[in-house]
PDB file of C-alpha atoms in Angstrom:
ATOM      1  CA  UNK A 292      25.220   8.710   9.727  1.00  0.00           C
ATOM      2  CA  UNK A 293      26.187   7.086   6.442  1.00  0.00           C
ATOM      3  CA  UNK A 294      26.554   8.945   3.132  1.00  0.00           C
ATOM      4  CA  UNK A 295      23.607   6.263   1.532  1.00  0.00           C
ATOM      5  CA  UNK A 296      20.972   6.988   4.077  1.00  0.00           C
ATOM      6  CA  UNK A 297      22.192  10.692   3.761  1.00  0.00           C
ATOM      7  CA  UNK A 298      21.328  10.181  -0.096  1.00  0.00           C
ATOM      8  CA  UNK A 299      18.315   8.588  -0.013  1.00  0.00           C
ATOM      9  CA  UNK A 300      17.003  10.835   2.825  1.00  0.00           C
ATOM     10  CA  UNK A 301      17.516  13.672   0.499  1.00  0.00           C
ATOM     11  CA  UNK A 302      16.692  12.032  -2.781  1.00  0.00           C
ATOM     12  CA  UNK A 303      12.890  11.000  -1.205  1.00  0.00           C
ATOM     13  CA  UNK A 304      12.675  14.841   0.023  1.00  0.00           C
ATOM     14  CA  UNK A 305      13.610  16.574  -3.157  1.00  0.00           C
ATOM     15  CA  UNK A 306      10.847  14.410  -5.301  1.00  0.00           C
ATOM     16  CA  UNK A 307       7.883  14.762  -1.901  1.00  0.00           C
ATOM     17  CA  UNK A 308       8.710  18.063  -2.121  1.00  0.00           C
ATOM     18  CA  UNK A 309       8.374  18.456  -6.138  1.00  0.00           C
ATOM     19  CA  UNK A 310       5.052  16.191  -5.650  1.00  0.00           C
ATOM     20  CA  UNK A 311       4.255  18.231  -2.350  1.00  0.00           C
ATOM     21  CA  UNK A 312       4.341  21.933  -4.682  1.00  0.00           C
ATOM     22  CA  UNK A 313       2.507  20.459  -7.641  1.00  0.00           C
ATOM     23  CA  UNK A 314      -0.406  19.587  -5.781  1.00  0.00           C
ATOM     24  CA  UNK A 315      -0.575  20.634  -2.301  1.00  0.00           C
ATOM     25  CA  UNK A 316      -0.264  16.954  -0.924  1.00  0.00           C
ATOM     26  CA  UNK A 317       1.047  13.801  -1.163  1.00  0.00           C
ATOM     27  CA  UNK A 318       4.679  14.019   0.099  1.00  0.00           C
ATOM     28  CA  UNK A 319       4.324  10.886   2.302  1.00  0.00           C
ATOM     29  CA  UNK A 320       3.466   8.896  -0.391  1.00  0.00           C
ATOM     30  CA  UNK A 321       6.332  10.250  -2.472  1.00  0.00           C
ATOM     31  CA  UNK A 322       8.751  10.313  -0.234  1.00  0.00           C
ATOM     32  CA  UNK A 323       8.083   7.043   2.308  1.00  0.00           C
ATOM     33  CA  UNK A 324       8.553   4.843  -1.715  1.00  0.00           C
ATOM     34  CA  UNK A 325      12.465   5.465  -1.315  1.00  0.00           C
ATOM     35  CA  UNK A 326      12.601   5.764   2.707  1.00  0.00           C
ATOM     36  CA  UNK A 327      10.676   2.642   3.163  1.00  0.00           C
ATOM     37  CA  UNK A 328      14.029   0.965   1.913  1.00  0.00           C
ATOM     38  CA  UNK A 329      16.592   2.549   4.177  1.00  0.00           C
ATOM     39  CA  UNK A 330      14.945   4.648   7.080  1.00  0.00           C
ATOM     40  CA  UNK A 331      13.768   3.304  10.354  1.00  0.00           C
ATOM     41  CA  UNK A 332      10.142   3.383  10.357  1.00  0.00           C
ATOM     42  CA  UNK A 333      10.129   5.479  13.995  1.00  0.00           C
ATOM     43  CA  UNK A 334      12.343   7.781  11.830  1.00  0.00           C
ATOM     44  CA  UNK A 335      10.188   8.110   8.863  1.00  0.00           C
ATOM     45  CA  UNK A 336       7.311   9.319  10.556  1.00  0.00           C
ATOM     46  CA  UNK A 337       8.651  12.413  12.269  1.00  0.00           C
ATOM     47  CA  UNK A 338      10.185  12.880   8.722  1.00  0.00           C
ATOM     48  CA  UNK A 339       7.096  13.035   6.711  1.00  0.00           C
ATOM     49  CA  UNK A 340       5.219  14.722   8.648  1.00  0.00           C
ATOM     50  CA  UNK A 341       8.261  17.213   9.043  1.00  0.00           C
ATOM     51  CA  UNK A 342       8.618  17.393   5.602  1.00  0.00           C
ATOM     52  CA  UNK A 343       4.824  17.981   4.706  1.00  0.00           C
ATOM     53  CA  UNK A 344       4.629  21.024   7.027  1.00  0.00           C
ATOM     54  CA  UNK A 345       7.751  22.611   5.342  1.00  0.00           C
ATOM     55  CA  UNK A 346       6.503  21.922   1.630  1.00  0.00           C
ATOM     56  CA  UNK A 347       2.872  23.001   3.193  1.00  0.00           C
ATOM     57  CA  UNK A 348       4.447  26.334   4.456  1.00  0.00           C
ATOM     58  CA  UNK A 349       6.667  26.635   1.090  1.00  0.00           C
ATOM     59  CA  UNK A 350       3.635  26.410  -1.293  1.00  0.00           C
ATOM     60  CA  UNK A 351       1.136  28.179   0.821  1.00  0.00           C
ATOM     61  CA  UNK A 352       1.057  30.791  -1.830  1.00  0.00           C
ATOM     62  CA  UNK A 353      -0.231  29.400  -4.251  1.00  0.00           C
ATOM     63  CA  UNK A 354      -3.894  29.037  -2.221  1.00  0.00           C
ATOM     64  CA  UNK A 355      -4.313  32.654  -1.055  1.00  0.00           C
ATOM     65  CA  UNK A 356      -6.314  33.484  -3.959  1.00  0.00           C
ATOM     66  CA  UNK A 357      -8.632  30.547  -2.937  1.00  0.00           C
ATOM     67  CA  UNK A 358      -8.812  30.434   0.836  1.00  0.00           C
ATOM     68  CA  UNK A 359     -11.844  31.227   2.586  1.00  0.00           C
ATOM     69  CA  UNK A 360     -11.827  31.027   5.985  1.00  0.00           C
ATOM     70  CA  UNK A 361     -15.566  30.203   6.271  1.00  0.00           C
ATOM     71  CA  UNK A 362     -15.027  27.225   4.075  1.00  0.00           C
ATOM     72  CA  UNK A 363     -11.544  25.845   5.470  1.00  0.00           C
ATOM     73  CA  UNK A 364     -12.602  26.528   9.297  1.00  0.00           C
ATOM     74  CA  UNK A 365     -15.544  23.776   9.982  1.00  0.00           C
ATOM     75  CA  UNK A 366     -12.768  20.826   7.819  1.00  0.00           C
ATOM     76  CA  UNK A 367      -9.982  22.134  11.197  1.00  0.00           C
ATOM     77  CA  UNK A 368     -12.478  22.411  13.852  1.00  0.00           C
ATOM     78  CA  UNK A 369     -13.918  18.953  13.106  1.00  0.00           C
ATOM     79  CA  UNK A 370     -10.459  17.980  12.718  1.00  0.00           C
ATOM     80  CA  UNK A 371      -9.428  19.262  15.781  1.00  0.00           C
ATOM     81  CA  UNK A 372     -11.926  17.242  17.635  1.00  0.00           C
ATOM     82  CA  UNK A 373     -11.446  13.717  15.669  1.00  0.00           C
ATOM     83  CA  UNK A 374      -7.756  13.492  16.338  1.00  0.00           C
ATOM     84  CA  UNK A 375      -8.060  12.497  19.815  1.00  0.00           C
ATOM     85  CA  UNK A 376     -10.605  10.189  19.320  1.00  0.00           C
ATOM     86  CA  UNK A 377      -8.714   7.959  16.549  1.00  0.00           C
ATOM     87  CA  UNK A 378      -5.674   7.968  18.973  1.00  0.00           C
ATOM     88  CA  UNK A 379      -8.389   6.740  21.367  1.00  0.00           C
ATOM     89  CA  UNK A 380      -9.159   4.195  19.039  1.00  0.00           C
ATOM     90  CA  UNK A 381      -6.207   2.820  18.640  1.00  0.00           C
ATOM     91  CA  UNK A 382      -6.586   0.187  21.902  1.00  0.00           C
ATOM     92  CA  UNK A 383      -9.661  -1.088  20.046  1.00  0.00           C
ATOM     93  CA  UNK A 384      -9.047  -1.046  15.959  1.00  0.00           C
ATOM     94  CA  UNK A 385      -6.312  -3.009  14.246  1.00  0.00           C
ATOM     95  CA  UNK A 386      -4.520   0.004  12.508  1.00  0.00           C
ATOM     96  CA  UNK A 387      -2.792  -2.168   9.517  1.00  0.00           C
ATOM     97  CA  UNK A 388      -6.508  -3.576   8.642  1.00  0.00           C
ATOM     98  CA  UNK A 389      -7.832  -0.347   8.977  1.00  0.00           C
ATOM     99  CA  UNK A 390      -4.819   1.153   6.431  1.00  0.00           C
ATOM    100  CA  UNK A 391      -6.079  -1.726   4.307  1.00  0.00           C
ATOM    101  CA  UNK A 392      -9.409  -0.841   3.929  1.00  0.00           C
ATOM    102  CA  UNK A 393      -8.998   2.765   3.322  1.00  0.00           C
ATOM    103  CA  UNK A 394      -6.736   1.558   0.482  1.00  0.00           C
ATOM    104  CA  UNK A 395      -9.295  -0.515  -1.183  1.00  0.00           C
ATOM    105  CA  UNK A 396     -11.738   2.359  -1.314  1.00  0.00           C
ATOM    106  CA  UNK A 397      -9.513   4.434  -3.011  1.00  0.00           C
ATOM    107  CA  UNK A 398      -8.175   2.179  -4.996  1.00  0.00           C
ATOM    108  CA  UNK A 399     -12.241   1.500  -6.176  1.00  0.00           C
ATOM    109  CA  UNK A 400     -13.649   5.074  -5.896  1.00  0.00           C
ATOM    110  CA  UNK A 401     -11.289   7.491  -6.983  1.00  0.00           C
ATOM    111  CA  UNK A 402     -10.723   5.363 -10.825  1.00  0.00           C
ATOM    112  CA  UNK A 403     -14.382   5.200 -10.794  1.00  0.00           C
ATOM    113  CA  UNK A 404     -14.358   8.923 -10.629  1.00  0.00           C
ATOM    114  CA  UNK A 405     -11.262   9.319 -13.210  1.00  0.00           C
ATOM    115  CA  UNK A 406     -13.666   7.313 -15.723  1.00  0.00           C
ATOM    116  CA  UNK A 407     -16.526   9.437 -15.519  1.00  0.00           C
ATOM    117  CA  UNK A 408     -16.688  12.534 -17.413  1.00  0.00           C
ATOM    118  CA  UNK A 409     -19.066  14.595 -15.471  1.00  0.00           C
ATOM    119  CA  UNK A 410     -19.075  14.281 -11.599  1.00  0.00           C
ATOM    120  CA  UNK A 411     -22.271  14.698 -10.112  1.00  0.00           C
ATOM    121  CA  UNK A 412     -21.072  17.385  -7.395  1.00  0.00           C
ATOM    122  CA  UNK A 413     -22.048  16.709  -3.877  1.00  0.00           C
ATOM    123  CA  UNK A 414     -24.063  20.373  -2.700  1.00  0.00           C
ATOM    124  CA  UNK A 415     -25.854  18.892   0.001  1.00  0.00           C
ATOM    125  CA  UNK A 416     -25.089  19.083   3.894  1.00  0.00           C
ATOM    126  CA  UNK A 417     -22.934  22.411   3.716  1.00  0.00           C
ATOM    127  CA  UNK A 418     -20.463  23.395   6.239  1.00  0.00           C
ATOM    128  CA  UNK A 419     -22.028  20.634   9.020  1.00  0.00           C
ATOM    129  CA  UNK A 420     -20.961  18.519   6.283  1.00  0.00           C
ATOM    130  CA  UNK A 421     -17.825  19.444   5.511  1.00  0.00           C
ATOM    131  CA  UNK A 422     -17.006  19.450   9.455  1.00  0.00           C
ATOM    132  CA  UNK A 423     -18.109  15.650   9.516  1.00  0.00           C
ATOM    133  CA  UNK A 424     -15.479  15.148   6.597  1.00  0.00           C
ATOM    134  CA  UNK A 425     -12.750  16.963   8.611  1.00  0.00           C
ATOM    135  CA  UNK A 426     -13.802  14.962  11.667  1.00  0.00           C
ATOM    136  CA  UNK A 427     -13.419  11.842   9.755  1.00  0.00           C
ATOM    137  CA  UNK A 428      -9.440  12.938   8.404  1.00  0.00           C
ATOM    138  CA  UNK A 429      -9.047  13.993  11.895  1.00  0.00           C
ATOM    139  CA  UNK A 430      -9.579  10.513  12.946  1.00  0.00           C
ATOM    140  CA  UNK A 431      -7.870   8.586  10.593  1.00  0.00           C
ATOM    141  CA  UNK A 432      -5.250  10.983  11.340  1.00  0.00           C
ATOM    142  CA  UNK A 433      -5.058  10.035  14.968  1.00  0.00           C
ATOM    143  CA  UNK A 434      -5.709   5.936  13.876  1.00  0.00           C
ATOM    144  CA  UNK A 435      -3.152   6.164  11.336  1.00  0.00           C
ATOM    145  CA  UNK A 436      -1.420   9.384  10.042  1.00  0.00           C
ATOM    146  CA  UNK A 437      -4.234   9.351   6.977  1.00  0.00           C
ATOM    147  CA  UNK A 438      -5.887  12.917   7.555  1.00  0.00           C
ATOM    148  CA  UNK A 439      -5.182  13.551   3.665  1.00  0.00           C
ATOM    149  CA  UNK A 440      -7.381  11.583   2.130  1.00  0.00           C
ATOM    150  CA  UNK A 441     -11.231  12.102   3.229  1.00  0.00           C
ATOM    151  CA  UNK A 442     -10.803  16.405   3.066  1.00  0.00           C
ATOM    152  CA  UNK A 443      -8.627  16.055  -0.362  1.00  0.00           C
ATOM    153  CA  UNK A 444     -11.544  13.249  -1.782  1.00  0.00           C
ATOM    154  CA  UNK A 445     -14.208  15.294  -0.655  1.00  0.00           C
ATOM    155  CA  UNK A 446     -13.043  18.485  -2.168  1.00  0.00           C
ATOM    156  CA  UNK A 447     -13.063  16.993  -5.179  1.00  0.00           C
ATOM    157  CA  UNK A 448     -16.682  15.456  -5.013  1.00  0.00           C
ATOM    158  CA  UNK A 449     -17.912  19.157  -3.977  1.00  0.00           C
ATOM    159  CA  UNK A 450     -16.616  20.448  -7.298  1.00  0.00           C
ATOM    160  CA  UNK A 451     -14.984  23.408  -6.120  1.00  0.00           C
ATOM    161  CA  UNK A 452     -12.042  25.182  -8.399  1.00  0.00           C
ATOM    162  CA  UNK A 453      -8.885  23.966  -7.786  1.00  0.00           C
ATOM    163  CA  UNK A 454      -7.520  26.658  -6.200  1.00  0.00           C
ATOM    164  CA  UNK A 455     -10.538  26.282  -3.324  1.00  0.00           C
ATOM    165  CA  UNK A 456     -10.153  22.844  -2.884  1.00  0.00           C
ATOM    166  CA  UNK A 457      -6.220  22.712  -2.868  1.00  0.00           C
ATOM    167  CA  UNK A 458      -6.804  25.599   0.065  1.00  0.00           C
ATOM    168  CA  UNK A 459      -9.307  23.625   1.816  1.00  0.00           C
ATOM    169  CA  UNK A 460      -7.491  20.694   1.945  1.00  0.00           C
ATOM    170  CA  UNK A 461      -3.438  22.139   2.335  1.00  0.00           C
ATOM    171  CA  UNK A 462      -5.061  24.425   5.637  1.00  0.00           C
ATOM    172  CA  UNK A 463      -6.326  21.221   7.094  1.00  0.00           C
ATOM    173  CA  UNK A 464      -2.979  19.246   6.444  1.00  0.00           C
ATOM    174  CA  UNK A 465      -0.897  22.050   7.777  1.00  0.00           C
ATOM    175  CA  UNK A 466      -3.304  22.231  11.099  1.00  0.00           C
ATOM    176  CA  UNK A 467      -3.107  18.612  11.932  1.00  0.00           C
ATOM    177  CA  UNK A 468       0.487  18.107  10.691  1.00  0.00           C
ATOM    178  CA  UNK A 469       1.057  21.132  13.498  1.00  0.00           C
ATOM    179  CA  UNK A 470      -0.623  19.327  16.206  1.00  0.00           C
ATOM    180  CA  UNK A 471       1.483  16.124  15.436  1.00  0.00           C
ATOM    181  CA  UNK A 472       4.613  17.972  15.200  1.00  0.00           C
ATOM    182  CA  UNK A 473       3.645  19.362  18.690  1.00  0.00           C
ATOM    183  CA  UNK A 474       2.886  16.126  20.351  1.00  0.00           C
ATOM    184  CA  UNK A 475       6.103  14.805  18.734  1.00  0.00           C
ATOM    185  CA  UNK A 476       8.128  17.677  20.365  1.00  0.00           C
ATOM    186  CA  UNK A 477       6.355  17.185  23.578  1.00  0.00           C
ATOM    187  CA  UNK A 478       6.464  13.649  23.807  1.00  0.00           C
ATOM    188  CA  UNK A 479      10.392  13.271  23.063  1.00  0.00           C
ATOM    189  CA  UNK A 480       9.780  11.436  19.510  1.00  0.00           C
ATOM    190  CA  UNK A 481      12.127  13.320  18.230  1.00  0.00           C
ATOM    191  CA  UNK A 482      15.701  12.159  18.702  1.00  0.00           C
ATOM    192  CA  UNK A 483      19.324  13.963  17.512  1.00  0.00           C
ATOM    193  CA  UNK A 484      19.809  11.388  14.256  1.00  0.00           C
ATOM    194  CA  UNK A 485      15.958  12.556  13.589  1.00  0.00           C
ATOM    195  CA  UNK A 486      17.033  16.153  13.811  1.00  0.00           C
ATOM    196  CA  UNK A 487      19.935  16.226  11.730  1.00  0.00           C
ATOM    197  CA  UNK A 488      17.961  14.200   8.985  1.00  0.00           C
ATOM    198  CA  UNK A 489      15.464  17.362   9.550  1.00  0.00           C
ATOM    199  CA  UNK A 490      18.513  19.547   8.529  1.00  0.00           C
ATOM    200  CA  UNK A 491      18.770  17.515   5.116  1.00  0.00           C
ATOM    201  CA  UNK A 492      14.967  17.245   4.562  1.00  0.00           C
ATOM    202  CA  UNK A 493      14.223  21.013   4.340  1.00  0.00           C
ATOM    203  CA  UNK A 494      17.197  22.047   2.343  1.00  0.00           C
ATOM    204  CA  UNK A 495      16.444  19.351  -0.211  1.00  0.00           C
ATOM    205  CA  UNK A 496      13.348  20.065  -0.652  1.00  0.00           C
ATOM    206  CA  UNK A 497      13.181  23.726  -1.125  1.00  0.00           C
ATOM    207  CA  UNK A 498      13.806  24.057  -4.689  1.00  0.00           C
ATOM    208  CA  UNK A 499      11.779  21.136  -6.007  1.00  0.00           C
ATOM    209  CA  UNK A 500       8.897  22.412  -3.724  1.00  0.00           C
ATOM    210  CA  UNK A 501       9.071  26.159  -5.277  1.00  0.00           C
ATOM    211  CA  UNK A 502       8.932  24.295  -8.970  1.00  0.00           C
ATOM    212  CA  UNK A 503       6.164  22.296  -8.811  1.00  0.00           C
ATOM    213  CA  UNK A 504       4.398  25.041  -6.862  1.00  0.00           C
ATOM    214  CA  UNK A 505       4.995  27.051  -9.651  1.00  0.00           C
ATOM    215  CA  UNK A 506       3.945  24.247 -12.091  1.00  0.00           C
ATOM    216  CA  UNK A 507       0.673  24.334 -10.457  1.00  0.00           C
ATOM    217  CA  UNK A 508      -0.301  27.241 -11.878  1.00  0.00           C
ATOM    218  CA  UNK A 509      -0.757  25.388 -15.267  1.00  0.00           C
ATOM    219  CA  UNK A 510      -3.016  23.215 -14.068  1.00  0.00           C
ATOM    220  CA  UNK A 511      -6.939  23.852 -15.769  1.00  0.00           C
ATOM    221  CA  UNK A 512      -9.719  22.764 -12.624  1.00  0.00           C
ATOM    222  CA  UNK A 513     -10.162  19.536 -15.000  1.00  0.00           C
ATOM    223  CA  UNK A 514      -6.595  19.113 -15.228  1.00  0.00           C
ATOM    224  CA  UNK A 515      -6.298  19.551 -11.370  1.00  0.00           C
ATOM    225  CA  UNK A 516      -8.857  17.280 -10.141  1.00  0.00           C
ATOM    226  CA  UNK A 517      -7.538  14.545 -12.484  1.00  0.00           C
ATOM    227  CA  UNK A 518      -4.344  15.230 -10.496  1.00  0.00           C
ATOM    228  CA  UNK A 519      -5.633  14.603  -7.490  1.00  0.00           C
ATOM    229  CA  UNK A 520      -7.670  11.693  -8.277  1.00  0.00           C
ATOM    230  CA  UNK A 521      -4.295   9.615  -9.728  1.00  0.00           C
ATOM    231  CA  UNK A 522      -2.267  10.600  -6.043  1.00  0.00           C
ATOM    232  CA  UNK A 523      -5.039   9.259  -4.335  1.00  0.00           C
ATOM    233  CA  UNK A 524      -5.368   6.329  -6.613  1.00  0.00           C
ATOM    234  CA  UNK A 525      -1.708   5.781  -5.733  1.00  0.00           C
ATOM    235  CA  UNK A 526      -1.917   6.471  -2.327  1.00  0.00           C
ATOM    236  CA  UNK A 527      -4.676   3.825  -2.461  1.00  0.00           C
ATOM    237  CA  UNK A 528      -2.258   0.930  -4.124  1.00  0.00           C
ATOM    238  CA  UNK A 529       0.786   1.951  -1.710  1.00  0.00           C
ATOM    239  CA  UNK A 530      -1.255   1.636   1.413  1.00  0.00           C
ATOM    240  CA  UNK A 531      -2.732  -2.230   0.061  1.00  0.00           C
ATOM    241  CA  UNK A 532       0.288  -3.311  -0.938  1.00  0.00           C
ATOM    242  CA  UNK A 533       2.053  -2.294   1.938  1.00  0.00           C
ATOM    243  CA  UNK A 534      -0.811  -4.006   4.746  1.00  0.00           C
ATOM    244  CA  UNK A 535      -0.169  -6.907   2.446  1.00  0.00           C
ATOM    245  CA  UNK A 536       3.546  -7.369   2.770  1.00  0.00           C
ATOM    246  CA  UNK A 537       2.948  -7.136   6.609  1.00  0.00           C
ATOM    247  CA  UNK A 538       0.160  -9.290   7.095  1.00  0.00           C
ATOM    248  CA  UNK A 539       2.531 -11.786   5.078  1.00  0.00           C
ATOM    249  CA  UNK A 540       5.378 -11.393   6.986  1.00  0.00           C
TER     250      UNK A 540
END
């Protein structure tokens, strides 16, 4: 294992983790912009999604004032049941168009949203609703490794505080990112260069994690959402740009 992969292993946990604490997601994103460039992409998967549990366990804190576990439950359950079903569809959907298209919509929704000053919240539907949304990250879970992005936009659009929609949408993160971790173990995905770059993932990312977890608490519900809205917005361009480079090469 060479001291530059080492580096940039660490480097791309330290500022997921920083991103991870701020705002209860978005590690992947952070961390796959410097792994992309020196980590085998069969590596990089077990690492993000290694790296989001432990920065999802690390800032779990900071959403017990908000968790309710009538409102988190239907997002899992509905979760629970979707995953399957977009491994499923795997056989029949092309995944890198499908990463494509979910990157266009956020890419054209969630600036749309930044530009307007008052969101019109979504009330309608309640927790059948909400279960249908956690279905749907469930599914582009399984399709893709997105289960972020429906629960965290949807969160948003209900106009919760920040605190409930940062525990709504960490507890459905850390639920699927457990089943994948368990179907990794299971499965053998995991091999011994994987491991040890576990054992420089957590450590790196400790500290960074606890500050921006910390920082979070600064945040006004505006401030928050706006938050959000910009990671997804990013998350949006990263996932075009990187369907483009592949359909290109």
């Amino acid at each position: 294992m060479s001291m530059p992969l080492i580096a940039a292993v660490a480097l791309g946990a330290a500022l997921g983790g920083f991103v991870q604490g701020l705002s209860g997601f978005a590690f992947g994103l952070v961390a796959l912009g410097i792994w992309a460039w020196s980590v085998d992409p069969t590596v990089a998967g077990p690492l993000v999604v290694f790296g989001s549990l432990i920065g999802q366990l690390l800032s779990l804190h900071t959403v017990r004032g908000g968790f309710d576990r009538g409102r988190v439950l239907p997002f899992i359950l509905g979760g629970l049941i979707g995953v399957p079903i977009g491994v499923a569809l795997l056989r029949l959907i092309d995944p890198l168009g499908f990463k494509l298209a979910v990157g266009i919509i956020l890419l054209i929704w969630c600036p749309a949203m930044l530009l307007l000053r008052d969101l019109r919240r979504v009330s309608g539907g309640g927790r059948w609703a909400d279960a249908v949304v956690g279905w749907i990250g469930g599914v582009m879970g399984g399709l893709g490794g997105l289960t972020g992005p429906a629960p965290t936009l949807w969160c948003a659009l209900r106009g919760w505080g920040r605190d409930a929609q940062r525990a709504v949408f960490q507890s459905f993160n850390l639920a699927m990112q457990t089943i994948t971790m368990a179907a990794y173990l299971a499965t053998g995905t995991i091999g011994v260069e994987t491991a040890w770059l576990f054992a420089i993932v957590a450590p790196a990312m400790l500290v960074p994690t606890l500050i921006g977890a910390r920082l979070y608490r600064r945040f006004s519900d505006a401030g928050f959402q706006r938050l959000v809205l910009l990671l997804l917005t990013a998350s949006g361009a990263l996932l075009v740009v990187s369907a483009l480079l592949r359909l290109i090469g």
